[in-house]
Amino acid sequence: MTQSEFLGRWYLGLGIAAIVVVVVAVLVIALILTARAILANATKALGVANEIVVNTTPIWELERTNAVAAQLLDGARAIERHAGQVAAALEAPAPAARGEAGGR
């Protein structure tokens, strides 16, 4: 192998290596840009998810509201029942007192 052939092959190898380095660099840059885009989209999605949590909190509070409403309904029914008993007792004739009626 002559020096000219050696240099020709060396330059060919150097050119191939340079092309490989450029291709790898392009792929790494594309990977970095894609990762940044994914991060930006994930950040936006997290912000939207937090808004969804804030906006749906009242829905989850409905369970507590329904429980309180059921307690209020039970209390109202108890008041109605006791008020009916009081009204019935007030409308009923008074029982005669023992020992007062009758033998004088």
Tab-separated table of C-alpha atoms in Angstrom:
chain	number	residue	atom	x	y	z
A	1	MET	CA	0.000	0.000	0.000
A	2	THR	CA	1.411	3.296	-1.020
A	3	GLN	CA	1.247	6.443	0.971
A	4	SER	CA	-1.270	7.840	-1.488
A	5	GLU	CA	-3.589	4.823	-1.060
A	6	PHE	CA	-3.159	5.009	2.694
A	7	LEU	CA	-4.108	8.688	2.777
A	8	GLY	CA	-7.050	8.041	0.457
A	9	ARG	CA	-8.416	5.340	2.746
A	10	TRP	CA	-7.667	7.425	5.805
A	11	TYR	CA	-9.618	10.368	4.382
A	12	LEU	CA	-12.451	8.026	3.389
A	13	GLY	CA	-12.598	6.652	6.948
A	14	LEU	CA	-12.411	10.168	8.343
A	15	GLY	CA	-15.261	11.246	6.055
A	16	ILE	CA	-17.413	8.278	7.096
A	17	ALA	CA	-16.669	8.984	10.772
A	18	ALA	CA	-17.581	12.641	10.285
A	19	ILE	CA	-20.867	11.669	8.636
A	20	VAL	CA	-21.637	9.272	11.508
A	21	VAL	CA	-20.860	12.004	14.051
A	22	VAL	CA	-23.116	14.482	12.228
A	23	VAL	CA	-25.964	11.936	12.011
A	24	VAL	CA	-25.618	11.098	15.717
A	25	ALA	CA	-25.530	14.815	16.592
A	26	VAL	CA	-28.688	15.427	14.552
A	27	LEU	CA	-30.419	12.512	16.280
A	28	VAL	CA	-29.358	13.736	19.735
A	29	ILE	CA	-30.614	17.253	18.945
A	30	ALA	CA	-33.919	15.805	17.703
A	31	LEU	CA	-34.162	13.753	20.898
A	32	ILE	CA	-33.523	16.819	23.069
A	33	LEU	CA	-36.116	18.887	21.182
A	34	THR	CA	-38.663	16.083	21.479
A	35	ALA	CA	-37.974	15.752	25.207
A	36	ARG	CA	-38.483	19.503	25.660
A	37	ALA	CA	-41.762	19.340	23.732
A	38	ILE	CA	-42.908	16.437	25.899
A	39	LEU	CA	-41.982	18.388	29.036
A	40	ALA	CA	-43.902	21.450	27.822
A	41	ASN	CA	-46.976	19.366	27.011
A	42	ALA	CA	-46.763	17.526	30.329
A	43	THR	CA	-46.555	20.846	32.168
A	44	LYS	CA	-49.653	22.098	30.329
A	45	ALA	CA	-51.464	18.836	31.058
A	46	LEU	CA	-50.598	19.095	34.748
A	47	GLY	CA	-51.974	22.638	34.849
A	48	VAL	CA	-55.202	21.502	33.199
A	49	ALA	CA	-55.422	18.536	35.583
A	50	ASN	CA	-55.128	20.913	38.549
A	51	GLU	CA	-57.913	23.072	37.088
A	52	ILE	CA	-60.068	19.964	36.720
A	53	VAL	CA	-59.468	19.095	40.371
A	54	VAL	CA	-60.458	22.607	41.448
A	55	ASN	CA	-63.531	22.637	39.199
A	56	THR	CA	-64.768	19.200	40.293
A	57	THR	CA	-64.299	19.692	44.044
A	58	PRO	CA	-67.931	20.869	44.439
A	59	ILE	CA	-69.097	17.610	42.882
A	60	TRP	CA	-67.254	15.630	45.537
A	61	GLU	CA	-68.720	17.928	48.214
A	62	LEU	CA	-72.226	16.862	47.117
A	63	GLU	CA	-71.826	13.661	49.127
A	64	ARG	CA	-71.362	15.706	52.289
A	65	THR	CA	-74.222	18.017	51.254
A	66	ASN	CA	-76.522	15.037	50.708
A	67	ALA	CA	-75.614	13.630	54.131
A	68	VAL	CA	-76.400	16.967	55.813
A	69	ALA	CA	-79.652	17.247	53.846
A	70	ALA	CA	-80.649	13.758	55.028
A	71	GLN	CA	-79.932	14.769	58.636
A	72	LEU	CA	-82.007	17.930	58.196
A	73	LEU	CA	-84.854	15.887	56.722
A	74	ASP	CA	-84.726	13.452	59.645
A	75	GLY	CA	-84.807	16.400	62.055
A	76	ALA	CA	-87.747	17.988	60.222
A	77	ARG	CA	-89.670	14.708	60.309
A	78	ALA	CA	-88.986	14.355	64.035
A	79	ILE	CA	-90.230	17.917	64.609
A	80	GLU	CA	-93.345	17.190	62.548
A	81	ARG	CA	-94.001	13.981	64.476
A	82	HIS	CA	-93.547	15.662	67.867
A	83	ALA	CA	-95.604	18.676	66.840
A	84	GLY	CA	-98.413	16.309	65.835
A	85	GLN	CA	-98.194	14.581	69.203
A	86	VAL	CA	-98.287	17.930	71.014
A	87	ALA	CA	-101.262	19.095	68.928
A	88	ALA	CA	-103.111	15.839	69.592
A	89	ALA	CA	-102.438	16.168	73.302
A	90	LEU	CA	-103.696	19.754	73.343
A	91	GLU	CA	-106.870	18.882	71.432
A	92	ALA	CA	-107.748	15.887	73.593
A	93	PRO	CA	-110.196	16.490	76.432
A	94	ALA	CA	-108.559	16.804	79.792
A	95	PRO	CA	-108.991	13.682	81.911
A	96	ALA	CA	-111.010	14.174	85.061
A	97	ALA	CA	-108.899	14.587	88.140
A	98	ARG	CA	-109.181	11.736	90.637
A	99	GLY	CA	-111.159	12.434	93.703
A	100	GLU	CA	-112.597	15.755	92.621
A	101	ALA	CA	-115.496	14.619	90.552
A	102	GLY	CA	-118.259	12.637	91.958
A	103	GLY	CA	-119.210	12.342	95.617
A	104	ARG	CA	-119.649	15.716	97.167
